[in-house]
Coordinates of C-alpha atoms in Angstrom, one line a residue:
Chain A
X1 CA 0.2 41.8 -15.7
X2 CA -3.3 40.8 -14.0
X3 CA -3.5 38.3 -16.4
X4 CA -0.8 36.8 -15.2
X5 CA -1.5 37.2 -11.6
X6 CA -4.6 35.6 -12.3
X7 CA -3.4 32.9 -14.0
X8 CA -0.7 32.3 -11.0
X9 CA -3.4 32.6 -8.5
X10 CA -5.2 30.1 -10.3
X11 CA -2.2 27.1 -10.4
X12 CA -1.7 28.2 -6.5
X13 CA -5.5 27.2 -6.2
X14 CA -5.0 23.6 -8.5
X15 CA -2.3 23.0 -6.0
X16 CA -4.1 23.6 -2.7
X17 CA -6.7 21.4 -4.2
X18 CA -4.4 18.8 -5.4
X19 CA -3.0 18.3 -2.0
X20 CA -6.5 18.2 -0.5
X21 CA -7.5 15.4 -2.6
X22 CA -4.5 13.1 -1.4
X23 CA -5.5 14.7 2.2
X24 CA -8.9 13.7 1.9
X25 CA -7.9 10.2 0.7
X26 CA -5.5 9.6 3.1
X27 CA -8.0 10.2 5.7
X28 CA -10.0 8.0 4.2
X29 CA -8.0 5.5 4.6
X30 CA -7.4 6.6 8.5
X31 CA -11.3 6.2 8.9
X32 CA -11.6 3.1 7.2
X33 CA -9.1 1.9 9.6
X34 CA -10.1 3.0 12.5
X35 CA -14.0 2.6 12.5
X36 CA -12.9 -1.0 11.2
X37 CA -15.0 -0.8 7.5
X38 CA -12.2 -2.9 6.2
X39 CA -10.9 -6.0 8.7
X40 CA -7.4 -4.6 10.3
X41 CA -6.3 -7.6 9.0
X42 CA -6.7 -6.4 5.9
X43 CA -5.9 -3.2 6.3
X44 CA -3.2 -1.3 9.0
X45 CA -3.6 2.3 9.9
X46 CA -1.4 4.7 8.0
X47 CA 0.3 5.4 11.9
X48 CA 0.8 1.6 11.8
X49 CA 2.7 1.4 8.4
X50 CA 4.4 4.4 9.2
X51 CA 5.6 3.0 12.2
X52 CA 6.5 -0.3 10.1
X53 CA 8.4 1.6 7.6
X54 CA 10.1 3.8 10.1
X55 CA 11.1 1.1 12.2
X56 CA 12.3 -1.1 9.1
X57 CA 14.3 1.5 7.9
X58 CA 15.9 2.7 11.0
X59 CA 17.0 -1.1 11.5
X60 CA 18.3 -1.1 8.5
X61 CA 16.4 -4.3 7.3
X62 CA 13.2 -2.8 4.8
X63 CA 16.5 -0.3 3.9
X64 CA 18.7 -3.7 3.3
X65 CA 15.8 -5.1 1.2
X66 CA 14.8 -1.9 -0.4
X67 CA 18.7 -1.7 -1.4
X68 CA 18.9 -5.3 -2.9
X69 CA 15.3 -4.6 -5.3
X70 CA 17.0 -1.8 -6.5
X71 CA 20.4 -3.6 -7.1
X72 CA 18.4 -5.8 -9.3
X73 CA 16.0 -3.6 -10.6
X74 CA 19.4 -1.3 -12.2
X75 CA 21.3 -3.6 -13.4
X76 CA 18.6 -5.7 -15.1
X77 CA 17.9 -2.7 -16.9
X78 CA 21.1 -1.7 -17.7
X79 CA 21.8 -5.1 -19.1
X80 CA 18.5 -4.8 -20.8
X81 CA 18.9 -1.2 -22.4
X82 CA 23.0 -2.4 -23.7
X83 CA 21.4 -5.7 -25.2
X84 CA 18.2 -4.2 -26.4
X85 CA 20.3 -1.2 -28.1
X86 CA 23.0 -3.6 -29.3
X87 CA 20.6 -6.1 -31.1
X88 CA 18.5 -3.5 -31.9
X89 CA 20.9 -1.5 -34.0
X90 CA 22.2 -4.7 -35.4
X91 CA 18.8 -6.0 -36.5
X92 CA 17.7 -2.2 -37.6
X93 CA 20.6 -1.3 -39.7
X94 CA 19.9 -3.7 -42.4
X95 CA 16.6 -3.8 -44.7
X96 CA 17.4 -7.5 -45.2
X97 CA 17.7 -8.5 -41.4
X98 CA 14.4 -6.2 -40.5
X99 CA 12.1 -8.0 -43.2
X100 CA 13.6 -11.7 -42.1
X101 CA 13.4 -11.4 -38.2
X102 CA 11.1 -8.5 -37.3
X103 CA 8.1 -10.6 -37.8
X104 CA 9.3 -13.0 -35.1
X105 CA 10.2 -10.1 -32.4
X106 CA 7.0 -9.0 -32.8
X107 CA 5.6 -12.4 -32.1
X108 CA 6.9 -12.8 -29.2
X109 CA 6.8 -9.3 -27.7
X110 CA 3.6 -10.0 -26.2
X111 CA 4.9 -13.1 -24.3
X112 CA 5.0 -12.0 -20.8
X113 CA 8.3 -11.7 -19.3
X114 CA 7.5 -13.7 -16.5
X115 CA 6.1 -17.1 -18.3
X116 CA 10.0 -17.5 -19.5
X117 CA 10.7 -17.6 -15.7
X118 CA 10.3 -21.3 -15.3
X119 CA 12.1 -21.8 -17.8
X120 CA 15.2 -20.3 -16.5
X121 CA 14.6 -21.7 -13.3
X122 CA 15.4 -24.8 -14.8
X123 CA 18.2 -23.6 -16.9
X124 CA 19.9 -21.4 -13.8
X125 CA 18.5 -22.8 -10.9
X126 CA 16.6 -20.4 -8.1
X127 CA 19.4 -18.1 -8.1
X128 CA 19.8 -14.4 -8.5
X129 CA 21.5 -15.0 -11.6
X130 CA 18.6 -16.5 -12.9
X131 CA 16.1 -13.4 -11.7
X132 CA 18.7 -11.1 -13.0
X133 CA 18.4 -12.6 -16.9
X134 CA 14.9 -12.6 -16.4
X135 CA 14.8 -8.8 -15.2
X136 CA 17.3 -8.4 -18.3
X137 CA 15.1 -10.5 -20.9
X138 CA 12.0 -8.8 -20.1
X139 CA 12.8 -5.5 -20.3
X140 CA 14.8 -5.7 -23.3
X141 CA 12.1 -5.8 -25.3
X142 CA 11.0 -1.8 -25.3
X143 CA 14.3 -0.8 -26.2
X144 CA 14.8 -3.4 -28.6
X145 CA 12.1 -2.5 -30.7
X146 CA 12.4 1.2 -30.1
X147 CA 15.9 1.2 -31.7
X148 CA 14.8 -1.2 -34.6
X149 CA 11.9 1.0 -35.1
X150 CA 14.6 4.5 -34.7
X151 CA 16.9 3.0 -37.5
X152 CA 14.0 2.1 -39.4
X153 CA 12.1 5.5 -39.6
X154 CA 15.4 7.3 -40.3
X155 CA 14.8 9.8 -43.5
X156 CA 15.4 9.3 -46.9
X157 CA 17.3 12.3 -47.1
X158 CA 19.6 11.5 -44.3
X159 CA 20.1 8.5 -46.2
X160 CA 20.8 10.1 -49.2
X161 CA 23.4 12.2 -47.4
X162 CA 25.1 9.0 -46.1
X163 CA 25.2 7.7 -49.5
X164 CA 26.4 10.9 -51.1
X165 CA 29.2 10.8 -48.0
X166 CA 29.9 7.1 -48.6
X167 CA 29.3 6.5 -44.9
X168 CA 30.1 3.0 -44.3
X169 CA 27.4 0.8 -42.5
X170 CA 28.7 1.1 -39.2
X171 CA 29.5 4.8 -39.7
X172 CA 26.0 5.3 -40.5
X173 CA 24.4 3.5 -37.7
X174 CA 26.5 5.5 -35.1
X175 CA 27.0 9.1 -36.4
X176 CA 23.1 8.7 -38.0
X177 CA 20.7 5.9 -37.3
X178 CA 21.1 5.6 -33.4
X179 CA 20.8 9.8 -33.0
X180 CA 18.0 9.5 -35.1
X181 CA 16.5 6.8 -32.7
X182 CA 17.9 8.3 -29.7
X183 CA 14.2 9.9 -28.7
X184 CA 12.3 6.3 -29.3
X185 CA 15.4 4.8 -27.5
X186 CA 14.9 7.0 -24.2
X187 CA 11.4 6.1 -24.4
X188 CA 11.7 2.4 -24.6
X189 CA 13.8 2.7 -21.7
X190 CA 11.2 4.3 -19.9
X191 CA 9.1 1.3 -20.0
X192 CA 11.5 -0.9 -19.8
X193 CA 12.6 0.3 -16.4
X194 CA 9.0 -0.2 -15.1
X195 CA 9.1 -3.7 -16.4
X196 CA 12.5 -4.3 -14.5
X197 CA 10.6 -3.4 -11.6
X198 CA 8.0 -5.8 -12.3
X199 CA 9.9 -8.5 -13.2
X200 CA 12.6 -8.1 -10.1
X201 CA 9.4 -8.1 -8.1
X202 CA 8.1 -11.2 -9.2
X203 CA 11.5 -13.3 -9.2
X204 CA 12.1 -12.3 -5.5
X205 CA 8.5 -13.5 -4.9
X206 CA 9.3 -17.1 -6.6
X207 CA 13.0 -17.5 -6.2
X208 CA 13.2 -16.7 -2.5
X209 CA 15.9 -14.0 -3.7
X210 CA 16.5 -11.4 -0.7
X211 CA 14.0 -7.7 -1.6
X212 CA 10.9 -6.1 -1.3
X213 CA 9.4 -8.8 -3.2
X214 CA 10.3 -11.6 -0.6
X215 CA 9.4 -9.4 2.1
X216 CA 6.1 -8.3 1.4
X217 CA 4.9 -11.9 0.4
X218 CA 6.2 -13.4 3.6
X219 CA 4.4 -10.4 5.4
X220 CA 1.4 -11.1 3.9
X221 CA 1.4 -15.3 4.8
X222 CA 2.3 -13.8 8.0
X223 CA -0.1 -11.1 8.4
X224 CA 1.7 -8.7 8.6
X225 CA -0.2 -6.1 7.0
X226 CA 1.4 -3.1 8.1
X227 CA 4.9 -4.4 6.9
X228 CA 2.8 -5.2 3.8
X229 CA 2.0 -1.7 3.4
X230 CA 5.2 -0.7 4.0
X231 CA 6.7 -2.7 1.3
X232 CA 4.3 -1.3 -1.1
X233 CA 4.4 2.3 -0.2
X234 CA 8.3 1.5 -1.1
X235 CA 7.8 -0.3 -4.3
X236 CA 5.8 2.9 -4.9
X237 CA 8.4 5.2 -4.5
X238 CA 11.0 3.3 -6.1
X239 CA 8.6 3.5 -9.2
X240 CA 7.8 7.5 -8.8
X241 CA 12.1 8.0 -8.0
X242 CA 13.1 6.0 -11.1
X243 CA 9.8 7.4 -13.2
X244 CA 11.3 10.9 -12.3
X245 CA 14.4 10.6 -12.3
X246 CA 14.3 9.2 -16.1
X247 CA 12.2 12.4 -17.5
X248 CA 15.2 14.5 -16.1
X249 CA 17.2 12.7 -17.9
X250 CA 15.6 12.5 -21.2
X251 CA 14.8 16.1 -21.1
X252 CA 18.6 16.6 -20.5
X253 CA 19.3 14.2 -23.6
X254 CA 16.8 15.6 -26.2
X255 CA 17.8 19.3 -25.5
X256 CA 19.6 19.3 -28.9
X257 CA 16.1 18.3 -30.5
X258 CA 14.6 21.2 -29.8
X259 CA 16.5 23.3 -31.5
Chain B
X1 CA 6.8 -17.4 -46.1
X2 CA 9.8 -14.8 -45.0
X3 CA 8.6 -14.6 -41.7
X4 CA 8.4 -18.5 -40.9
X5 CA 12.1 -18.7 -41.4
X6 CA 14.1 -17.3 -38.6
X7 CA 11.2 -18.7 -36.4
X8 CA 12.0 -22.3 -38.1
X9 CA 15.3 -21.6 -37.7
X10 CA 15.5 -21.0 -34.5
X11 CA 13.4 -24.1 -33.2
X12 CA 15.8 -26.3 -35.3
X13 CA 18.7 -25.4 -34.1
X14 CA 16.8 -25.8 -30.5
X15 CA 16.1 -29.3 -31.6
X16 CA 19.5 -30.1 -32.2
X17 CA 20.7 -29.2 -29.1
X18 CA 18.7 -30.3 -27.0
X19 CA 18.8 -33.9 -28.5
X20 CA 22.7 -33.9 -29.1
X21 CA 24.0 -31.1 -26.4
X22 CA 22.2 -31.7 -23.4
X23 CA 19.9 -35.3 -24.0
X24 CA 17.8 -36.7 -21.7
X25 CA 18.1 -32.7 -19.8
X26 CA 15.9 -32.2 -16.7
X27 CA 16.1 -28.1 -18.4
X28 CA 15.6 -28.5 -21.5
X29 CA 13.5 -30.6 -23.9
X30 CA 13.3 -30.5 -28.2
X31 CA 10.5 -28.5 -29.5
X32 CA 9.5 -32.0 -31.5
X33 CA 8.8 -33.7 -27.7
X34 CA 7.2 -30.6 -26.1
X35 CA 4.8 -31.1 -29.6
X36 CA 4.2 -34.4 -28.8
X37 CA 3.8 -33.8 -25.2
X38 CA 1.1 -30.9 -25.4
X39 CA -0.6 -33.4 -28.3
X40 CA -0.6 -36.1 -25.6
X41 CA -2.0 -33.2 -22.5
X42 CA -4.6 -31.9 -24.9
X43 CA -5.9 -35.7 -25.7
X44 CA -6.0 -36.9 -22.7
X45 CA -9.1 -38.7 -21.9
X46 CA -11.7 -37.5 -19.8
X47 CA -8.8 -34.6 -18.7
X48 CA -9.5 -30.7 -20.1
X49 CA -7.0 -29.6 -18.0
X50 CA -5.1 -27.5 -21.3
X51 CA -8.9 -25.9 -21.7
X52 CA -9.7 -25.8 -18.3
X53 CA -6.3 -23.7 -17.8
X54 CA -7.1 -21.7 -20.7
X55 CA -10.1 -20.4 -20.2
X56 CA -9.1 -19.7 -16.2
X57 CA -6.5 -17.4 -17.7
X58 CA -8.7 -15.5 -19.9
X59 CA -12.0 -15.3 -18.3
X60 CA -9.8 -13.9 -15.4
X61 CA -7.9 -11.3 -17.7
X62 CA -11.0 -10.5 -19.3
X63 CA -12.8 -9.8 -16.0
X64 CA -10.0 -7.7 -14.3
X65 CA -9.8 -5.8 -17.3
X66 CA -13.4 -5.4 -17.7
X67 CA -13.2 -4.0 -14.3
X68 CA -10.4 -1.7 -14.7
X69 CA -11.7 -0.7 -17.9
X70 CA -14.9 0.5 -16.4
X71 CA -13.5 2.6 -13.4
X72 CA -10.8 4.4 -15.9
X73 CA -12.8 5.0 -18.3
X74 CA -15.3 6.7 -16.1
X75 CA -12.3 8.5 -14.4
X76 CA -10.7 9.8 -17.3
X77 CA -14.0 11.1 -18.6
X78 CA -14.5 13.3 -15.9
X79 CA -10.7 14.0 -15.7
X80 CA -10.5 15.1 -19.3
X81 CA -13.6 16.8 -19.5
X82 CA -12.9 19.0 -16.3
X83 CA -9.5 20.5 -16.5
X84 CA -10.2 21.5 -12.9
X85 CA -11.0 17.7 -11.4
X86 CA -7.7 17.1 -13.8
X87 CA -5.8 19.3 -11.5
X88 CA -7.3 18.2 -8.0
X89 CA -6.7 14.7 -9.0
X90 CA -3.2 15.2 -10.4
X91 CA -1.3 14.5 -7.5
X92 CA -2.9 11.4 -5.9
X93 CA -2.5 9.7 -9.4
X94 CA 1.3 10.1 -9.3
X95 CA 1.6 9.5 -6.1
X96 CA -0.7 6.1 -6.8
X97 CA 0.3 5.6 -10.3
X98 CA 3.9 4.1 -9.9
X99 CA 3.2 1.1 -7.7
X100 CA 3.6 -1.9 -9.8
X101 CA 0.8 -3.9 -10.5
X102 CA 2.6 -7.1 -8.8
X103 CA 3.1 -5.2 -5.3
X104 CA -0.4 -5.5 -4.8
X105 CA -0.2 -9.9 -5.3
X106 CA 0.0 -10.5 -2.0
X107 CA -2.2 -8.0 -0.6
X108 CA -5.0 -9.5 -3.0
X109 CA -3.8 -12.7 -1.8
X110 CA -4.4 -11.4 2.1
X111 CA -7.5 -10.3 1.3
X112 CA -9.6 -13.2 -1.0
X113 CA -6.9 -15.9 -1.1
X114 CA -6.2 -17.7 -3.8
X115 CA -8.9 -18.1 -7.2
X116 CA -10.6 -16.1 -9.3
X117 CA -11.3 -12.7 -7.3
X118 CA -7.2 -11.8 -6.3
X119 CA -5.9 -12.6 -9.9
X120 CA -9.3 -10.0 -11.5
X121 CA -8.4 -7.5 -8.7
X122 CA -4.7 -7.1 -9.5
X123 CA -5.9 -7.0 -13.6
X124 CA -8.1 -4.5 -12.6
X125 CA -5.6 -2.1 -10.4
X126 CA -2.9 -3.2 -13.2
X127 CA -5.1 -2.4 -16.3
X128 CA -7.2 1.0 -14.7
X129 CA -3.9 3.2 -14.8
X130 CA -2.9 3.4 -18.5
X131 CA -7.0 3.0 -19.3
X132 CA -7.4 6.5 -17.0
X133 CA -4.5 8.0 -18.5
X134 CA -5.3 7.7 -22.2
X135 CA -9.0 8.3 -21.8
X136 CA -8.4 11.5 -19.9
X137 CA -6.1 12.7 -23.3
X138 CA -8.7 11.4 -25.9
X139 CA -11.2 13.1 -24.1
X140 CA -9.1 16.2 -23.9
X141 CA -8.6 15.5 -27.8
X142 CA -12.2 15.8 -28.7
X143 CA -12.7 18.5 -31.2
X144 CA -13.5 21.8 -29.7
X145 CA -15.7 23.0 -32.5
X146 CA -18.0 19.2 -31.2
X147 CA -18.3 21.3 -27.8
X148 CA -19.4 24.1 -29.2
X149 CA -22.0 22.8 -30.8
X150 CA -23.0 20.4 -28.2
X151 CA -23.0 23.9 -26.2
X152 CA -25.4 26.0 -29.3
X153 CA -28.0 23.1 -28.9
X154 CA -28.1 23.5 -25.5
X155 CA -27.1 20.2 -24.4
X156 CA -27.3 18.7 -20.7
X157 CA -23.8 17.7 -19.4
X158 CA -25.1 14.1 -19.9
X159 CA -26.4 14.3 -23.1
X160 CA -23.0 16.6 -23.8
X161 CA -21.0 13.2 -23.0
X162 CA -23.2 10.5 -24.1
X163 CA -24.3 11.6 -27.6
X164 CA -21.3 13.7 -28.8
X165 CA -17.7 13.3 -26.6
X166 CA -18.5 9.6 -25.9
X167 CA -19.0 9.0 -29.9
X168 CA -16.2 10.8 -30.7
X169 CA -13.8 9.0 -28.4
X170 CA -14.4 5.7 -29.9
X171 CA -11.6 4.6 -32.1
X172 CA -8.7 6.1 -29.7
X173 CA -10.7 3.9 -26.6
X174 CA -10.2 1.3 -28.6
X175 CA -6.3 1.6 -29.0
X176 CA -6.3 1.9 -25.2
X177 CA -8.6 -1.2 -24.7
X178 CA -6.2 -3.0 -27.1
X179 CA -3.4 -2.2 -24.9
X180 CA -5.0 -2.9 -21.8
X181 CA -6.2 -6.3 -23.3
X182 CA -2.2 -7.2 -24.1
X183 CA -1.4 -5.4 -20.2
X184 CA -4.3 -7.7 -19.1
X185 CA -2.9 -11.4 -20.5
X186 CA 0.7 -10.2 -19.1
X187 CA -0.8 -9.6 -15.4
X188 CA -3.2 -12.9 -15.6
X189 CA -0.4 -14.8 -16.6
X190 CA 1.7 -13.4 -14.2
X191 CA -0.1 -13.6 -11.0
X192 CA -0.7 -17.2 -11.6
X193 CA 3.4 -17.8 -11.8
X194 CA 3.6 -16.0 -8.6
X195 CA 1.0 -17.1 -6.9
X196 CA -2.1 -18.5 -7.8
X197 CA -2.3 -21.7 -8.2
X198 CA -4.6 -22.2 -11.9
X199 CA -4.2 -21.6 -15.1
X200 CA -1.8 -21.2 -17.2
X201 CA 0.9 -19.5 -15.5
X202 CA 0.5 -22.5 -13.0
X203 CA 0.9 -25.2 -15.2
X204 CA 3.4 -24.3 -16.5
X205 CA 5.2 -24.1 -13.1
X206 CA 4.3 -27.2 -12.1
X207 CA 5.6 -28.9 -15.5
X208 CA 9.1 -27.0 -14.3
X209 CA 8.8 -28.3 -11.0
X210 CA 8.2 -31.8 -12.2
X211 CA 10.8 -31.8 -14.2
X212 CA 9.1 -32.1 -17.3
X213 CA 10.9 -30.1 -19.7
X214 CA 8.9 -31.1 -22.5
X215 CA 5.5 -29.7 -21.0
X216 CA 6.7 -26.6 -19.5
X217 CA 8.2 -25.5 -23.2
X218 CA 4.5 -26.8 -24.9
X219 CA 3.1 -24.8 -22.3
X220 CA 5.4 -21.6 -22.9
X221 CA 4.7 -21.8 -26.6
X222 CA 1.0 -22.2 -26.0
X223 CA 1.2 -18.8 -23.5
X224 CA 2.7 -16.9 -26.7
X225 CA 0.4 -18.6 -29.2
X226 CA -2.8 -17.7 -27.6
X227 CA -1.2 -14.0 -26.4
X228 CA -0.6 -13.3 -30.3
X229 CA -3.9 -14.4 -31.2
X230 CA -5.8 -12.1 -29.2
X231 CA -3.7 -9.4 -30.1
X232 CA -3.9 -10.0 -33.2
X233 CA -7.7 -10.0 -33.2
X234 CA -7.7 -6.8 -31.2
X235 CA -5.4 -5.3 -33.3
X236 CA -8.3 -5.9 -36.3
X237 CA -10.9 -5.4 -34.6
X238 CA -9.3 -1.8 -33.4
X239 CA -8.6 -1.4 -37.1
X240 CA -12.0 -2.1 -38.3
X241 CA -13.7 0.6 -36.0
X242 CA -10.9 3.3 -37.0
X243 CA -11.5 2.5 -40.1
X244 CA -15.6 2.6 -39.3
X245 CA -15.1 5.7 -37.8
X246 CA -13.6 7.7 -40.6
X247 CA -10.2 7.6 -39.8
X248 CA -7.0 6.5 -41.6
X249 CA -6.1 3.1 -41.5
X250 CA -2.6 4.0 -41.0
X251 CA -1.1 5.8 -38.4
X252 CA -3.4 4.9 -35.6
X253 CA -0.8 3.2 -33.0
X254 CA -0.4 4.4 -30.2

């Protein structure tokens, strides 16, 4: 029992500290501000983007262009994690198709998502149609591979079993190859909602398409900088939200793993 | 051969429709023209612009990542060596963590304008976080028997880190510089479509915005080829230490 007092006493310490660190950089901040160490141009005073953020959202216009970069930020990814699952499982159920066309996914995963942008600006114009493919295209990637990689690793036994069950192809992908994936899945879809973040970022900067993009880039040819800050510290916390919000999620859809 | 084939395939049937679907398209050009125009950008006389591009991109990537390398690493030493500095620094890194790398292009932009110094400073804050965060667990990974020892011969905490953690991190830093190197190309390139106006992002907006189909696909195609070539070399080169290092060939991704 004093072991585990001890040990309690101990996290309530790391968590004191923890929140003393951010304190102490947050203060930091506030004294680079203040005593001017860093041009206010550069840099606002944390009561200055709080103001900025505060008034945005009680205006309703950061909360209108917070709104629209998450809009496009979800569905991208959605699109991205149906596709990505879709042509995964279609590419990974078959020996044949993964020997033929997983050498070319794999060349051009490392093409970033956003060089393809110009290209659909010419396709679709410098619409949010054309941000929204892009979102989609770039972040299908993780969960393409993921799944191609799932079906790939599943087990020779299980295959055996769908053999010995005469499971036909499609049978096997959904009642065994896509559970098997469904933890590599999860992850890919992880990443790929950072990467919809990313992207939906970038194609409001170049497309002129309404979000947080758009706004912090005219706030910064404007100096603006608390606005700036303002947008950022909400690109932040859409990332940490949707980062969180995914781990519940995956912990919900893995329980039966554990057992 | 195998895996030249769907490639192949694919850029044929590219070819035939751009030149019997859409010809003379503002959108889209055949690969066989975008060949002929990046033949015709690259020999250009008296005009490097295709090297000049090339190198901007890289030597900025390389830079920013050089940077961020350098700070993580550092960090995620002490972080993974001190389970305590782990635990005061936990929450400012989550709180920091999730702001994507591209929120920060137009601060950068605010703060040096446009060239070499905002694209390596948005590498750097882009490629620091996973180099921190992998560092820090193959520091915690080091064998605990190592510390013992380094403890027995009465080691200094320098030495401790230098001559026995430090050697025995090498071939997982390695998978986490080959990632950052990949994060680092996808940020350069990046930041230059955005906003900076060089390299090879840039040029290949301005081919778009001229209309010029032809040389925004050459330059698309060029963006993959030279992103899987330094992968690919990283990727060896990763191998080759692992392999250097006594451990399996196999298995090592990440």
């Amino acid at each position: 029992m004093s072991s585990a007092v001890l040990q309690s006493s101990t996290r309530g310490r790391a968590t004191t500290e923890s929140v003393a660190v951010l304190v102490c950089l947050l203060a930091l901040w506030w004294l680079a501000s203040h005593l001017q160490w860093v041009s206010k141009v550069f840099l606002p005073t944390p009561e200055a983007t709080l103001e900025s953020l505060v008034q945005g959202l009680s205006t309703g216009e950061l909360a209108g262009f917070t709104w629209d970069t998450v809009v496009r930020m979800l569905l991208g990814w959605l699109l991205a994690s149906a596709i990505g699952t879709a042509l995964g499982a279609l590419i990974g159920a078959s020996a044949t198709a993964r020997t033929w066309i997983a050498p070319t996914l794999e060349f051009l995963r490392p093409l970033p998502a956003s060089a393809v942008m110009p290209l659909a600006i010419s396709l679709f114009g410098l619409s949010g149609g054309m941000v929204l493919s892009v979102v989609a295209f770039g972040a299908m990637w993780p969960v393409l591979l993921a799944t191609v990689h799932g079906l790939a690793s599943v087990h020779v036994r299980l295959r055996e079993v769908a053999t010995a069950l005469q499971l036909s192809r499609t049978a096997f992908v959904f009642k065994i190859g896509l559970p098997n994936a469904l933890p590599d899945i999860l992850a890919g879809m992880r990443l790929s909602m950072t990467v919809s973040l990313i992207v939906a970022v970038v194609g409001e900067m170049i497309a002129s398409q309404s979000g947080l993009g758009q706004a912090i880039l005219l706030a910064a040819r404007s100096f603006r900088a608390s606005e700036l800050f303002a947008g950022i510290v909400l690109l932040g916390a859409i990332g940490f939200v949707s980062n969180a919000l995914l781990a519940l999620l995956e912990h919900q859809f893995l329980k039966w793993q554990r057992h | 051969m195998r895996p030249w084939v769907f490639p192949l395939l694919l850029l044929a049937l590219l070819e035939a429709a751009a030149r019997w679907l859409v010809p003379g398209s503002d959108a889209l050009a055949p690969p066989s023209q975008a060949l002929l125009a990046f033949g015709k950008a690259l020999s250009a006389s008296g005009d490097d612009s295709v090297l000049q591009a090339t190198a901007f991109t890289l030597s900025s990537a390389a830079l920013g990542l050089l940077l961020g390398a350098a700070l993580g690493v550092t960090l995620g030493l002490v972080l993974g060596l001190s389970r305590r500095a782990a635990a005061m620094g936990f929450l400012s890194i989550e709180v920091l963590r999730p702001v994507p790398s591209v929120a920060l292009i137009p601060l950068a932009m605010l703060v040096f304008g446009f060239g070499y110094r905002m694209e390596i400073s948005v590498v750097a804050f882009a490629t620091f976080w996973p180099l921190l965060i992998l560092t820090q667990a193959a520091a915690r990974q080091v064998e605990p028997q190592l510390l013992e020892v380094a403890h027995a011969l009465g080691l200094s905490a320098w030495a401790r880190t230098t001559q026995i953690v430090l050697p025995a991190m090498v071939p997982r830093l390695f998978i986490a510089l080959r990632l950052g190197v990949s994060f680092a190309l996808v940020v350069a390139v990046t930041v230059e479509i955005a906003a900076n106006p060089s390299g090879m992002g840039y040029a290949m907006m301005i081919a778009q915005q001229s209309l010029a189909p032809d040389l925004m696909l050459a330059w698309l195609a060029w963006i993959g080829v030279v992103g899987f070539a330094i992968n690919a070399l990283t990727l060896r080169l990763q191998r080759a230490i692992a392999h250097r290092m006594g451990e399996p060939r196999t298995g090592v991704a990440p």
